[in-house]
Short mmCIF file of C-alpha atoms and ligand atoms in Angstrom, two decimals:
data_model
loop_
_atom_site.label_atom_id
_atom_site.label_comp_id
_atom_site.label_asym_id
_atom_site.label_seq_id
_atom_site.Cartn_x
_atom_site.Cartn_y
_atom_site.Cartn_z
CA MET A 1 7.72 13.65 18.95
CA MET A 2 8.26 10.69 16.94
CA THR A 3 8.72 10.93 13.30
CA GLU A 4 8.01 8.63 10.59
CA LEU A 5 10.39 7.28 8.42
CA LYS A 6 9.25 6.65 4.79
CA ALA A 7 10.85 5.19 1.43
CA GLU A 8 9.99 3.62 -1.67
CA ALA A 9 11.10 1.72 -4.72
CA HIS A 10 9.99 1.25 -8.35
CA ILE A 11 11.34 -1.98 -9.82
CA ALA A 12 11.03 -2.41 -13.17
CA ILE A 13 9.56 -6.24 -13.43
CA PRO A 14 7.21 -7.54 -16.47
CA SER A 15 4.10 -9.13 -15.20
CA PRO A 16 4.63 -8.71 -11.45
CA ALA A 17 1.52 -10.45 -10.90
CA ASP A 18 3.39 -13.55 -12.17
CA TYR A 19 5.62 -13.36 -8.59
CA VAL A 20 3.22 -10.89 -5.80
CA GLU A 21 1.80 -14.29 -4.59
CA ARG A 22 4.40 -15.47 -3.20
CA ILE A 23 5.96 -12.62 -2.08
CA ALA A 24 2.88 -11.74 -0.22
CA ASP A 25 3.10 -15.11 1.23
CA ARG A 26 6.65 -14.80 2.61
CA LEU A 27 5.77 -11.38 3.72
CA PHE A 28 2.66 -12.55 5.72
CA SER A 29 4.47 -15.21 7.44
CA PHE A 30 6.67 -12.36 9.50
CA ASP A 31 3.14 -11.65 11.28
CA ALA A 32 1.70 -9.28 8.85
CA VAL A 33 -2.16 -8.18 8.53
CA VAL A 34 -2.64 -8.55 5.09
CA THR A 35 -5.38 -6.15 3.23
CA ASN A 36 -5.75 -5.79 -0.40
CA GLU A 37 -6.15 -2.26 -2.25
CA GLY A 38 -7.23 -2.20 -5.67
CA SER A 39 -4.35 -3.61 -7.41
CA GLY A 40 -2.23 -3.52 -4.44
CA MET A 41 -1.71 -4.96 -0.84
CA ASP A 42 -1.17 -3.57 2.25
CA PHE A 43 1.17 -5.48 4.89
CA ARG A 44 1.27 -3.96 8.70
CA PHE A 45 3.97 -5.57 10.38
CA PRO A 46 4.30 -5.09 14.18
CA PHE A 47 7.60 -2.70 13.43
CA GLY A 48 6.04 -1.28 10.01
CA GLN A 49 3.81 -0.75 7.11
CA ALA A 50 4.39 -1.36 3.53
CA SER A 51 2.48 -1.24 0.46
CA LEU A 52 2.70 -3.03 -2.95
CA GLY A 53 1.19 -1.32 -5.96
CA LEU A 54 0.98 -3.45 -9.37
CA SER A 55 1.19 -2.29 -12.85
CA PRO A 56 1.60 -4.34 -15.98
CA ASP A 57 5.66 -3.80 -16.00
CA ALA A 58 6.63 -2.78 -12.07
CA LEU A 59 6.25 -2.93 -8.89
CA THR A 60 6.17 -0.17 -6.29
CA VAL A 61 6.78 -0.53 -2.95
CA ARG A 62 6.23 1.68 -0.23
CA ILE A 63 7.50 1.65 3.33
CA ARG A 64 7.26 3.59 6.51
CA ALA A 65 8.48 2.82 9.99
CA GLY A 66 8.94 4.52 13.15
CA ASP A 67 12.69 4.33 13.37
CA ALA A 68 16.03 3.35 11.30
CA ALA A 69 16.34 -0.04 12.88
CA ARG A 70 12.75 -0.48 11.73
CA LEU A 71 12.99 0.85 8.32
CA ALA A 72 16.12 -1.56 7.64
CA ARG A 73 14.23 -4.08 8.79
CA LEU A 74 11.66 -3.28 6.15
CA LYS A 75 14.07 -2.74 3.55
CA ASP A 76 15.44 -6.21 4.38
CA ILE A 77 12.45 -8.34 4.38
CA LEU A 78 10.90 -6.53 1.54
CA ALA A 79 13.93 -6.38 -1.06
CA THR A 80 14.64 -10.19 0.21
CA ALA A 81 10.92 -11.73 -0.91
CA ILE A 82 11.39 -9.79 -3.93
CA GLU A 83 15.31 -10.91 -4.97
CA VAL A 84 14.03 -14.45 -3.78
CA HIS A 85 10.45 -14.82 -5.74
CA ALA A 86 11.38 -12.68 -8.71
CA ARG A 87 14.43 -13.52 -9.17
CA ARG A 88 13.56 -14.67 -12.70
CA ALA A 89 13.14 -10.89 -13.90
CA GLN A 90 16.38 -9.70 -12.53
CA PRO A 91 14.95 -7.18 -10.21
CA ARG A 92 17.01 -3.99 -9.50
CA ILE A 93 16.11 -2.56 -6.67
CA VAL A 94 17.24 1.39 -5.29
CA TRP A 95 15.47 2.79 -2.04
CA GLN A 96 14.65 6.16 -2.24
CA GLY A 97 13.48 8.52 0.65
CA ASP A 98 14.60 8.42 4.15
CA LEU A 99 18.24 6.95 4.54
CA ALA A 100 18.71 6.31 0.95
CA GLY A 101 22.72 6.11 -0.03
CA ASP A 102 23.18 5.24 4.45
CA ARG A 103 26.24 2.42 3.59
CA ARG A 104 25.75 1.42 7.07
CA LEU A 105 24.00 -2.35 7.70
CA ALA A 106 21.82 -1.69 10.42
CA GLN A 107 22.05 -5.55 11.02
CA PHE A 108 25.62 -6.07 11.63
CA ARG A 109 27.52 -5.96 14.65
CA GLU A 110 31.18 -6.69 15.43
CA MET A 111 31.10 -8.83 18.46
CA ARG A 112 33.98 -10.32 20.97
CA VAL A 113 33.82 -13.32 22.67
CA ALA A 114 33.34 -12.94 26.74
CA GLY A 115 32.95 -16.26 28.01
CA ILE A 116 32.75 -19.92 26.86
CA GLU A 117 31.63 -22.56 28.88
CA ASP A 118 30.97 -26.49 27.77
CA LEU A 119 27.39 -27.59 28.56
CA THR A 120 27.78 -30.83 27.30
CA PRO A 121 30.85 -33.16 25.62
CA HIS A 122 29.38 -31.80 22.36
CA MET A 123 27.54 -28.14 23.17
CA ARG A 124 29.75 -25.42 23.83
CA ARG A 125 28.14 -21.80 24.97
CA ILE A 126 30.19 -18.93 23.80
CA ARG A 127 29.24 -15.40 25.17
CA LEU A 128 29.54 -12.25 22.96
CA LYS A 129 29.64 -8.91 23.72
CA GLY A 130 28.62 -6.18 21.30
CA GLU A 131 27.38 -2.46 21.12
CA ASN A 132 23.69 -1.43 20.59
CA LEU A 133 21.99 -5.20 20.72
CA THR A 134 18.32 -3.58 20.60
CA ARG A 135 17.57 -4.70 17.45
CA PHE A 136 18.31 -8.37 18.47
CA ALA A 137 15.43 -8.25 20.94
CA GLU A 138 12.80 -6.84 18.22
CA PHE A 139 11.39 -8.08 15.61
CA ASP A 140 10.78 -11.32 16.75
CA GLY A 141 13.58 -13.34 14.75
CA MET A 142 15.64 -15.29 17.36
CA HIS A 143 18.85 -16.36 14.60
CA VAL A 144 22.11 -14.47 13.04
CA ARG A 145 23.94 -15.00 10.40
CA VAL A 146 27.77 -15.37 12.13
CA LEU A 147 30.74 -14.28 10.27
CA PHE A 148 33.80 -16.22 10.79
CA PRO A 149 37.53 -15.19 10.81
CA THR A 150 39.56 -17.99 9.37
CA PRO A 151 43.33 -18.34 9.23
CA GLN A 152 42.93 -17.64 5.13
CA VAL A 153 40.83 -14.58 5.96
CA PRO A 154 41.91 -13.75 9.59
CA GLU A 155 40.60 -9.84 9.52
CA PRO A 156 37.74 -10.39 7.13
CA GLY A 157 36.36 -6.97 5.31
CA TRP A 158 32.46 -6.56 6.77
CA PRO A 159 29.73 -5.46 4.44
CA GLU A 160 27.78 -2.87 3.80
CA ALA A 161 24.52 -1.62 2.51
CA GLY A 162 23.74 -1.43 -0.69
CA PRO A 163 20.86 0.31 -2.38
CA ASN A 164 18.50 -2.28 -2.23
CA GLY A 165 19.12 -2.16 1.54
CA LEU A 166 21.05 -5.84 1.45
CA PRO A 167 24.60 -6.71 2.57
CA VAL A 168 27.33 -5.88 -0.25
CA TRP A 169 29.93 -8.07 0.44
CA PRO A 170 34.27 -7.43 0.36
CA ALA A 171 36.14 -9.01 -2.48
CA GLU A 172 36.30 -12.80 -1.81
CA ASP A 173 39.98 -12.43 -0.05
CA ARG A 174 38.27 -10.57 2.55
CA ARG A 175 35.06 -12.23 2.86
CA ALA A 176 34.55 -14.11 5.92
CA PRO A 177 32.66 -16.74 5.59
CA ALA A 178 29.00 -17.04 7.61
CA ARG A 179 27.30 -20.00 9.16
CA VAL A 180 23.66 -19.35 11.02
CA TYR A 181 23.44 -19.60 14.46
CA THR A 182 20.43 -19.21 16.93
CA ILE A 183 20.91 -16.56 19.68
CA ARG A 184 20.40 -18.48 22.82
CA LYS A 185 20.24 -16.03 25.29
CA LEU A 186 20.06 -12.32 24.98
CA ASP A 187 20.81 -9.37 27.55
CA VAL A 188 20.59 -6.16 26.04
CA ALA A 189 21.23 -3.85 29.02
CA ARG A 190 24.77 -5.81 29.35
CA GLY A 191 25.42 -6.21 25.92
CA PHE A 192 25.83 -9.76 25.44
CA MET A 193 24.46 -12.69 23.69
CA GLU A 194 25.00 -16.57 24.14
CA ILE A 195 25.20 -19.26 21.49
CA ASP A 196 25.34 -22.74 21.85
CA PHE A 197 27.52 -24.34 19.00
CA VAL A 198 27.45 -27.98 18.12
CA MET A 199 30.95 -29.25 18.27
CA HIS A 200 30.64 -31.64 15.55
CA GLY A 201 34.34 -31.16 14.63
CA ASP A 202 37.70 -29.02 14.42
CA GLU A 203 37.64 -28.88 10.55
CA SER A 204 34.41 -26.97 9.38
CA ILE A 205 34.42 -23.23 9.79
CA GLY A 206 31.47 -22.79 12.81
CA SER A 207 32.33 -25.75 14.85
CA GLY A 208 35.98 -25.57 14.18
CA TRP A 209 36.00 -21.79 15.25
CA ALA A 210 33.83 -22.75 18.44
CA ALA A 211 36.74 -25.07 19.62
CA SER A 212 39.62 -22.44 19.10
CA ALA A 213 37.53 -19.48 20.25
CA ARG A 214 39.46 -17.52 23.12
CA PRO A 215 38.34 -14.65 25.04
CA GLY A 216 38.51 -11.41 22.71
CA SER A 217 38.27 -13.35 19.63
CA ILE A 218 35.94 -11.66 16.43
CA VAL A 219 33.20 -12.83 14.93
CA GLY A 220 30.15 -10.10 12.82
CA ILE A 221 26.72 -11.14 13.49
CA MET A 222 24.04 -10.21 10.61
CA GLY A 223 20.53 -10.13 12.27
CA PRO A 224 17.80 -10.99 13.65
CA LEU A 225 16.82 -13.57 10.87
CA GLY A 226 14.14 -15.96 10.92
CA ARG A 227 10.26 -15.91 11.32
CA PRO A 228 7.93 -15.59 14.25
CA VAL A 229 6.85 -18.85 16.26
CA ARG A 230 3.05 -18.00 16.33
CA SER A 231 1.49 -17.58 19.47
CA ALA A 232 -1.08 -20.81 20.33
CA GLN A 233 -2.39 -22.63 22.93
CA TRP A 234 -0.98 -26.22 22.04
CA TYR A 235 2.32 -26.67 20.26
CA VAL A 236 4.28 -29.69 18.79
CA LEU A 237 8.43 -29.06 19.01
CA GLY A 238 10.98 -31.21 17.27
CA ALA A 239 14.98 -30.65 17.17
CA ASP A 240 17.67 -32.26 16.86
CA GLU A 241 20.97 -30.72 18.98
CA THR A 242 21.36 -27.64 16.16
CA GLY A 243 17.49 -27.18 16.54
CA LEU A 244 17.89 -27.67 20.49
CA PRO A 245 19.34 -23.46 21.55
CA ALA A 246 15.94 -22.32 19.42
CA LEU A 247 13.83 -25.07 21.03
CA GLY A 248 14.96 -24.00 24.39
CA ARG A 249 14.33 -20.81 23.77
CA ILE A 250 10.75 -20.59 22.63
CA LEU A 251 9.46 -23.64 25.49
CA GLU A 252 10.99 -20.88 28.32
CA LYS A 253 9.13 -18.16 27.04
CA LEU A 254 5.84 -19.73 26.42
CA PRO A 255 2.98 -18.84 28.97
CA ALA A 256 2.28 -21.25 31.58
CA ALA A 257 -0.71 -22.11 30.60
CA THR A 258 0.19 -23.62 27.12
CA ARG A 259 0.41 -27.54 26.77
CA GLY A 260 1.85 -29.42 24.20
CA PHE A 261 5.04 -32.03 23.34
CA ALA A 262 8.60 -31.35 22.58
CA PHE A 263 11.20 -34.22 20.90
CA VAL A 264 14.65 -33.70 20.96
CA GLU A 265 17.09 -36.06 19.15
CA VAL A 266 20.74 -36.09 20.36
CA ALA A 267 23.60 -38.24 20.50
CA ASP A 268 23.25 -39.79 23.97
CA LYS A 269 22.01 -39.04 27.42
CA GLY A 270 25.22 -37.45 28.44
CA GLU A 271 23.96 -34.75 25.80
CA GLU A 272 21.08 -33.53 27.50
CA GLN A 273 20.17 -30.23 28.60
CA ILE A 274 18.08 -28.88 31.82
CA ILE A 275 15.27 -26.96 29.79
CA ALA A 276 12.83 -24.60 31.48
CA HIS A 277 9.09 -25.56 30.09
CA PRO A 278 5.35 -24.96 31.24
CA PRO A 279 4.12 -27.74 33.55
CA GLY A 280 1.79 -28.91 31.13
CA PHE A 281 4.61 -29.58 28.55
CA GLU A 282 6.15 -33.02 28.04
CA LEU A 283 9.92 -32.88 26.58
CA HIS A 284 10.90 -36.12 25.75
CA TRP A 285 14.47 -36.88 24.53
CA ILE A 286 15.48 -39.59 21.41
CA HIS A 287 19.11 -40.90 21.61
CA ARG A 288 20.64 -41.52 18.63
CA ASN A 289 22.75 -44.41 20.63
CA GLY A 290 25.45 -44.91 18.45
CA LYS A 291 23.90 -44.09 14.78
CA ALA A 292 25.33 -40.61 13.08
CA PRO A 293 23.53 -37.56 13.11
CA GLY A 294 20.71 -36.96 10.36
CA GLU A 295 20.82 -41.07 10.02
CA ASP A 296 18.32 -41.88 12.26
CA ALA A 297 14.25 -41.47 11.52
CA ARG A 298 12.61 -42.08 14.54
CA LEU A 299 12.53 -38.16 15.23
CA ALA A 300 10.76 -37.25 12.22
CA GLU A 301 8.45 -40.22 12.57
CA THR A 302 7.65 -39.44 16.10
CA ILE A 303 6.64 -35.92 15.29
CA CYS A 304 4.49 -36.78 12.27
CA ALA A 305 2.61 -39.37 14.88
CA VAL A 306 1.50 -36.56 16.93
CA SER A 307 -2.48 -35.28 16.26
CA ARG A 308 -3.42 -31.82 17.19
CA PRO A 309 -6.20 -31.48 19.40
CA ALA A 310 -9.52 -30.32 18.25
CA GLY A 311 -10.54 -26.69 18.72
CA THR A 312 -7.42 -25.56 20.00
CA LYS A 313 -5.33 -23.08 18.44
CA CYS A 314 -2.03 -25.41 17.77
CA PHE A 315 1.46 -24.49 16.46
CA SER A 316 3.61 -27.31 14.83
CA TRP A 317 7.82 -26.35 14.64
CA PHE A 318 10.50 -28.25 13.47
CA ALA A 319 14.21 -27.95 13.27
CA ALA A 320 16.30 -30.25 12.18
CA GLU A 321 18.66 -32.24 9.49
CA ALA A 322 17.30 -31.28 5.53
CA GLU A 323 15.59 -34.42 4.63
CA ALA A 324 13.84 -34.99 7.96
CA ALA A 325 12.56 -31.28 8.08
CA LYS A 326 11.45 -31.95 4.25
CA GLN A 327 9.62 -34.90 5.28
CA VAL A 328 7.90 -33.36 8.19
CA ARG A 329 7.56 -30.13 6.19
CA GLU A 330 4.94 -32.65 3.46
CA HIS A 331 3.42 -34.09 6.11
CA TRP A 332 1.97 -30.81 7.59
CA ARG A 333 2.04 -28.69 4.92
CA GLY A 334 1.04 -31.24 2.42
CA LYS A 335 -0.99 -34.12 3.66
CA LEU A 336 -2.67 -32.09 6.73
CA GLY A 337 -2.57 -29.37 4.49
CA LEU A 338 -1.50 -26.96 7.15
CA GLY A 339 -0.78 -23.19 6.21
CA ARG A 340 2.70 -20.85 7.12
CA ASP A 341 0.64 -19.30 9.74
CA GLU A 342 0.16 -22.62 11.85
CA THR A 343 3.69 -24.44 11.24
CA LEU A 344 7.39 -24.14 10.86
CA ALA A 345 9.67 -26.84 9.23
CA ALA A 346 13.39 -25.79 8.44
CA ALA A 347 16.44 -27.49 7.47
CA TYR A 348 19.04 -26.23 9.78
CA TRP A 349 21.99 -28.31 8.32
CA ARG A 350 22.30 -30.78 5.65
CA ARG A 351 24.42 -34.21 5.60
CA GLY A 352 27.52 -33.64 3.61
CA ALA A 353 26.83 -30.27 2.48
CA LEU A 354 27.89 -26.46 4.13
CA GLY A 355 25.26 -24.83 6.22
CA PRO A 356 22.40 -22.91 4.93
CA MET A 357 23.45 -19.17 4.12
CA ALA A 358 26.83 -20.28 3.90
CA GLY A 359 27.51 -18.54 0.54
C1 FAD B 401 18.03 -20.57 11.47
C2 FAD B 401 19.15 -21.77 12.04
C3 FAD B 401 19.71 -21.78 13.40
C4 FAD B 401 20.80 -22.89 13.77
N1 FAD B 401 21.31 -22.82 14.90
C5 FAD B 401 22.53 -23.25 15.06
C6 FAD B 401 22.78 -23.27 16.68
O1 FAD B 401 22.26 -22.73 17.70
N2 FAD B 401 23.58 -24.13 16.91
C7 FAD B 401 24.14 -25.11 16.08
O2 FAD B 401 25.26 -25.57 16.37
N3 FAD B 401 23.96 -24.76 15.07
C8 FAD B 401 23.11 -24.04 14.56
N4 FAD B 401 22.55 -24.35 13.35
C9 FAD B 401 23.14 -25.39 12.22
C10 FAD B 401 24.44 -24.58 11.81
O3 FAD B 401 24.38 -23.69 10.89
C11 FAD B 401 25.07 -26.05 10.90
O4 FAD B 401 24.97 -27.01 11.53
C12 FAD B 401 26.01 -25.61 9.80
O5 FAD B 401 26.23 -26.67 9.31
C13 FAD B 401 27.27 -25.28 10.87
O6 FAD B 401 28.84 -24.96 10.15
P1 FAD B 401 29.98 -25.70 10.36
O7 FAD B 401 30.66 -24.80 9.69
O8 FAD B 401 30.17 -26.07 11.54
O9 FAD B 401 29.37 -27.28 9.21
P2 FAD B 401 29.68 -27.01 7.42
O10 FAD B 401 30.93 -26.26 7.22
O11 FAD B 401 28.21 -26.03 7.43
O12 FAD B 401 29.63 -28.62 7.18
C14 FAD B 401 30.24 -28.95 7.50
C15 FAD B 401 29.97 -30.80 7.53
O13 FAD B 401 29.50 -31.05 8.48
C16 FAD B 401 28.48 -31.60 8.43
N5 FAD B 401 27.38 -30.74 9.69
C17 FAD B 401 26.81 -29.41 9.45
N6 FAD B 401 26.30 -29.14 10.74
C18 FAD B 401 26.50 -30.98 11.41
C19 FAD B 401 26.11 -31.18 12.61
N7 FAD B 401 25.18 -30.40 13.56
N8 FAD B 401 26.37 -32.45 13.27
C20 FAD B 401 26.94 -33.22 12.38
N9 FAD B 401 27.35 -32.82 10.81
C21 FAD B 401 27.31 -31.55 10.72
C22 FAD B 401 27.88 -30.78 6.90
O14 FAD B 401 26.84 -31.90 6.58
C23 FAD B 401 29.17 -30.90 6.38
O15 FAD B 401 29.35 -32.47 5.68
C24 FAD B 401 21.43 -23.53 12.48
C25 FAD B 401 20.91 -23.21 11.36
C26 FAD B 401 20.09 -22.63 11.21
C27 FAD B 401 19.26 -22.59 8.91
#
């Protein structure tokens, strides 16, 4: 018989009502069904339940899940939502109840390189083997934070779980730098995942590691990360090379009757890949033909020019350089007034800056 696990955190925050709307909006985007209960809110996720209770000077969070991995997932997304959206109030979150004080970070795995394949001149697929990868098939998140050993920190210390369920990092001189990547393929039974690295130069942490990786090289991963892509009958998808692994994963999983358009920006024809997609879907490639990555406006312009069919459940998804993502997000959310449950436009990298979540 499955025993339900429970935890709660009582968080002192002056005027929690000032923050709760944004916290709730973020939680909602994890495919939650939300109900209002008096002065609080209930969230039913595919992997467990959470409730937020408000008083004038505190927020009380209660969570329930069917197993330890799901409870850890709830702790992670609740604590992150509160820390991000109530940052001003400096919330101190300490989970009580089941698995309180457990230092093992449920979302962390050490992985070992088991295969390297160049898909195109600038895209390298690396197979990583690790133990117990079940959680990476759950929770609808496609991405991981990869922690890279470097010449400066060749044998990093790995993170542990803090009292809030979020990672506690080792001291700076033992801390591995992190970048976000997509799990392009996952095989839980055989214990591996594959990541497609854009090879944009040997100097940077992620791309440089991929260039020098050898069978047996070690990385840490944390995840899964990311919001679910909602189910719909029609999609428009847009990506540059960094979003191509995610776009490929989305497209090949869509039911055969799904319709829509996908646009992918790559350097040139040599960077195109064969991506499986439903027959009613059109996949178009946009070649930069000599322009630098992040300098070609056509991907964002093309995506913004696509109209959604009336009377059909639609989802719009975009992943590319930060400026392009901002333009597309403003068009969908601002100009067209679409909600989070029908759009997702994400910055996957930023010109001249370190990757998202690098710190
Ligand atoms: C959810 C998510 C999923 C992602 N999935 C993938 C994935 O599957 N594969 C993948 O390759 N990337 C992916 N990315 C993007 C990746 O995290 C960034 O490109 C990251 O900056 C790469 O780290 P780096 O150490 O190589 O470069 P950084 O040290 O972060 O940056 C060094 C310099 O390189 C530039 N730079 C970074 N990326 C690129 C690029 N692609 N082309 C040209 N210049 C660049 C930066 O502007 C900076 O000037 C994803 C990002 C997110 C948020």
